[in-house]
């Protein structure tokens, strides 16, 4: 088996289990979301320590609008608060904030603070932190198909038939490499409409902890396991 000591370039995380973590201690679900912010800080610190260049965090799915209004409102407020509190730290540490998903549908205040933080950090190059907000993988693929049809109708399609490269250029993730690793906490064994196209050859890690319990050590353990996996991309072991 080929041993690699490669540091993953891009880690994606489904931050799951806030509500159950809170309930376990007799608290409201929102208590779990509040405490999830510290786990986000841990994930960012862990990536910085290891030299990971892209970190994508699934913060709010296109299906999460179906939750009780109070919880949705709380999450949108928490986003504003976290961006306000964390932007100085992002600037200090050379972190560029990006997003994927249809952010135009976010409440105005959340949308505005996100845009401001993206603008303020746009020149940073150490780590790109990508928040998936109002993100759904199926919608992303459908809007890419629609954008290509639109280009075709307007005579702007550079070539036909389209290939992987052209299709990817219409995804929210056009500017980013595909994730090398996907981590999901809370032991749910599903991807919940996250990065359906981009996870084609990512290595998956399912952790038996709730998101507020996540520390950088969990990230390091996953990276170590990643380094011992053999990524074959359809080939045989002998061909690598
Ligand atoms: C993840 O935790 C946070 C979001 C989806 C916004 P959950 O809120 O899904 O917590 P559980 O999975 O219900 O415990
Ligand atoms: C996925 O978690 C979305 C986020 C972490 C933002 P969910 O809690 O919404 O996923 P399901 O509903 O359990 O599949
Ligand atoms: Mg959940």
XYZ file of C-alpha atoms and ligand atoms in Angstrom:
269
model
C 0.000 0.000 0.000
C 1.347 3.416 -0.889
C 1.845 5.510 2.235
C 1.216 9.192 1.794
C 1.901 11.953 4.281
C -0.183 14.340 2.259
C -2.053 17.140 3.982
C -5.566 17.405 2.544
C -6.001 20.580 0.537
C -9.739 20.897 1.203
C -11.812 19.586 4.117
C -15.606 19.786 4.115
C -17.616 19.332 7.311
C -21.292 18.612 7.956
C -21.627 20.152 11.408
C -24.430 18.010 12.792
C -25.873 17.220 16.218
C -26.226 20.620 17.904
C -29.848 20.001 18.874
C -29.272 16.534 20.307
C -26.215 17.731 22.216
C -28.311 20.443 23.868
C -31.238 18.117 24.601
C -28.898 15.604 26.242
C -28.286 18.180 28.942
C -31.858 19.369 29.210
C -31.285 22.565 27.236
C -33.010 24.209 24.307
C -31.768 23.317 20.794
C -30.502 26.875 20.343
C -28.029 26.295 23.211
C -26.438 23.666 20.964
C -26.134 26.069 18.044
C -24.549 28.693 20.295
C -21.986 26.180 21.530
C -21.305 24.998 17.999
C -19.488 28.268 17.329
C -16.571 27.214 19.535
C -16.290 23.981 17.518
C -16.094 26.099 14.350
C -13.175 27.994 15.890
C -11.498 24.677 16.691
C -11.925 23.429 13.113
C -10.417 26.647 11.748
C -7.469 26.519 14.168
C -6.875 22.873 13.298
C -6.805 23.648 9.573
C -4.403 26.533 10.122
C -2.072 24.393 12.210
C -1.932 21.689 9.556
C -1.750 23.981 6.536
C -5.116 22.965 5.038
C -5.998 25.596 2.414
C -9.815 25.239 2.109
C -12.400 24.503 4.792
C -16.075 24.253 3.812
C -18.655 24.225 6.609
C -22.276 23.200 6.049
C -24.007 25.832 8.157
C -27.563 25.952 6.736
C -29.114 23.732 4.089
C -31.864 24.677 1.659
C -34.040 22.217 3.623
C -33.290 23.819 7.001
C -35.879 26.555 6.214
C -38.458 23.887 7.100
C -37.461 24.027 10.791
C -39.563 25.973 13.316
C -39.376 29.710 12.577
C -37.831 30.484 15.992
C -34.923 28.178 15.302
C -34.370 29.546 11.776
C -34.426 33.102 13.150
C -31.968 32.139 15.869
C -29.564 30.589 13.357
C -29.719 33.655 11.098
C -29.054 35.921 14.096
C -26.192 33.708 15.218
C -24.650 34.026 11.775
C -24.630 37.825 12.051
C -23.206 37.689 15.578
C -20.505 35.151 14.689
C -19.419 37.098 11.601
C -19.231 40.314 13.627
C -17.237 38.690 16.438
C -14.924 36.620 14.264
C -14.040 38.978 11.401
C -11.111 40.594 13.302
C -9.700 37.110 13.935
C -10.134 36.198 10.242
C -8.257 39.342 9.265
C -5.503 38.719 11.797
C -4.950 35.187 10.552
C -5.143 35.763 6.802
C -8.434 33.895 6.376
C -10.622 34.622 3.366
C -14.360 34.183 3.882
C -16.399 32.761 1.008
C -19.846 31.222 0.673
C -21.723 28.720 -1.450
C -25.501 28.547 -1.775
C -28.177 31.074 -2.668
C -27.323 33.767 -0.126
C -29.694 36.279 -1.767
C -32.514 34.488 0.093
C -30.980 35.119 3.545
C -32.531 37.814 5.767
C -31.153 41.213 4.823
C -28.987 41.650 7.906
C -27.369 38.218 7.550
C -26.799 38.810 3.844
C -25.238 42.225 4.427
C -22.868 41.149 7.200
C -21.774 38.173 5.128
C -21.029 40.350 2.085
C -19.126 42.858 4.224
C -16.964 40.150 5.794
C -16.326 38.573 2.387
C -15.214 41.928 1.032
C -13.052 42.742 4.055
C -11.208 39.403 3.848
C -11.047 39.074 0.049
C -7.295 39.718 -0.113
C -6.397 36.959 2.386
C -4.582 33.847 1.186
C -3.688 31.636 4.184
C -6.959 29.701 4.408
C -10.265 29.989 2.535
C -13.250 29.441 4.814
C -16.342 28.610 2.766
C -19.731 28.754 4.491
C -22.500 26.718 2.864
C -25.609 28.831 3.475
C -29.012 28.102 2.000
C -27.057 25.445 0.133
C -28.528 22.376 -1.573
C -26.552 20.121 -3.892
C -29.493 19.234 -6.129
C -30.463 22.900 -6.593
C -26.838 23.727 -7.360
C -26.709 21.140 -10.156
C -30.061 22.255 -11.577
C -29.074 25.946 -11.574
C -25.800 25.004 -13.342
C -27.813 23.196 -16.041
C -30.104 26.200 -16.398
C -27.144 28.588 -16.654
C -25.670 26.495 -19.472
C -29.000 26.418 -21.332
C -29.214 30.199 -20.926
C -25.673 30.618 -22.321
C -26.582 28.369 -25.221
C -29.736 30.357 -26.005
C -27.727 33.599 -25.969
C -25.002 32.171 -28.185
C -22.496 32.263 -25.291
C -21.789 28.559 -24.882
C -18.043 28.234 -25.630
C -18.353 24.652 -26.880
C -20.691 21.687 -27.145
C -21.040 19.009 -25.878
C -20.260 20.380 -22.437
C -17.658 18.574 -20.352
C -16.764 18.335 -16.677
C -14.739 21.541 -16.709
C -17.484 23.663 -18.263
C -20.132 22.178 -15.969
C -18.001 22.812 -12.859
C -17.556 26.441 -13.925
C -21.293 26.939 -13.263
C -21.270 25.448 -9.756
C -20.999 27.606 -6.620
C -17.648 25.918 -6.044
C -16.163 26.954 -9.422
C -13.229 28.715 -7.751
C -12.423 25.921 -5.296
C -10.916 22.440 -5.587
C -13.113 19.468 -4.693
C -12.916 18.322 -1.048
C -10.342 15.644 -0.243
C -12.167 14.799 2.965
C -15.744 14.956 4.229
C -16.332 14.838 7.981
C -19.814 14.479 9.507
C -20.448 14.524 13.234
C -23.397 12.952 15.096
C -23.041 9.561 13.402
C -25.712 10.114 10.756
C -24.581 8.134 7.724
C -25.826 10.436 4.957
C -24.754 13.543 3.069
C -28.033 15.486 3.332
C -27.823 17.214 -0.066
C -24.256 18.468 0.518
C -21.807 18.880 -2.400
C -23.358 16.041 -4.421
C -21.174 16.677 -7.466
C -17.974 17.626 -5.653
C -17.724 14.689 -3.223
C -17.275 12.168 -6.054
C -13.849 11.035 -4.796
C -13.683 12.496 -1.286
C -12.755 10.317 1.682
C -15.603 10.126 4.227
C -15.296 10.220 8.022
C -18.298 9.800 10.326
C -17.678 10.790 13.930
C -19.527 9.514 16.968
C -19.687 12.931 18.673
C -22.058 15.877 18.411
C -20.793 19.033 16.701
C -20.333 21.138 19.898
C -17.943 18.423 21.144
C -15.670 18.707 18.101
C -12.081 19.783 18.783
C -9.026 20.190 16.604
C -7.808 16.821 17.880
C -10.774 15.181 16.114
C -9.670 16.928 12.936
C -6.089 15.743 13.410
C -7.278 12.155 13.955
C -9.268 12.301 10.696
C -6.277 13.723 8.814
C -4.090 10.905 10.149
C -6.629 8.324 8.978
C -6.881 10.124 5.622
C -3.126 9.745 5.203
C -3.489 5.981 5.547
C -6.251 5.628 2.985
C -5.490 4.610 -0.553
C -7.267 6.810 -3.101
C -7.489 4.728 -6.229
C -9.814 6.764 -8.488
C -10.957 3.580 -10.186
C -7.471 2.142 -10.716
C -5.998 -0.948 -9.084
C -3.680 -0.711 -6.122
C -0.774 -1.914 -8.275
C -1.220 0.914 -10.748
C -0.686 3.672 -8.187
C -26.591 21.043 13.005
O -27.195 20.544 14.139
C -26.852 22.506 12.766
C -27.746 22.793 11.637
C -28.302 21.919 10.847
C -28.042 24.193 11.394
P -28.727 20.156 14.163
O -29.513 21.370 14.479
O -29.100 19.455 12.915
O -28.796 19.150 15.400
P -29.542 17.751 15.441
O -29.020 16.973 14.257
O -31.006 18.029 15.329
O -29.143 17.164 16.734
C -27.322 18.913 7.500
O -27.810 18.603 8.754
C -27.285 20.407 7.322
C -26.319 21.115 8.148
C -25.440 20.592 8.958
C -26.340 22.553 8.007
P -29.373 18.289 8.988
O -29.528 18.053 10.441
O -30.200 19.334 8.382
O -29.543 16.943 8.154
P -30.668 15.814 8.244
O -31.986 16.512 8.175
O -30.486 15.096 9.540
O -30.393 14.922 7.093
Mg -29.097 17.548 12.291
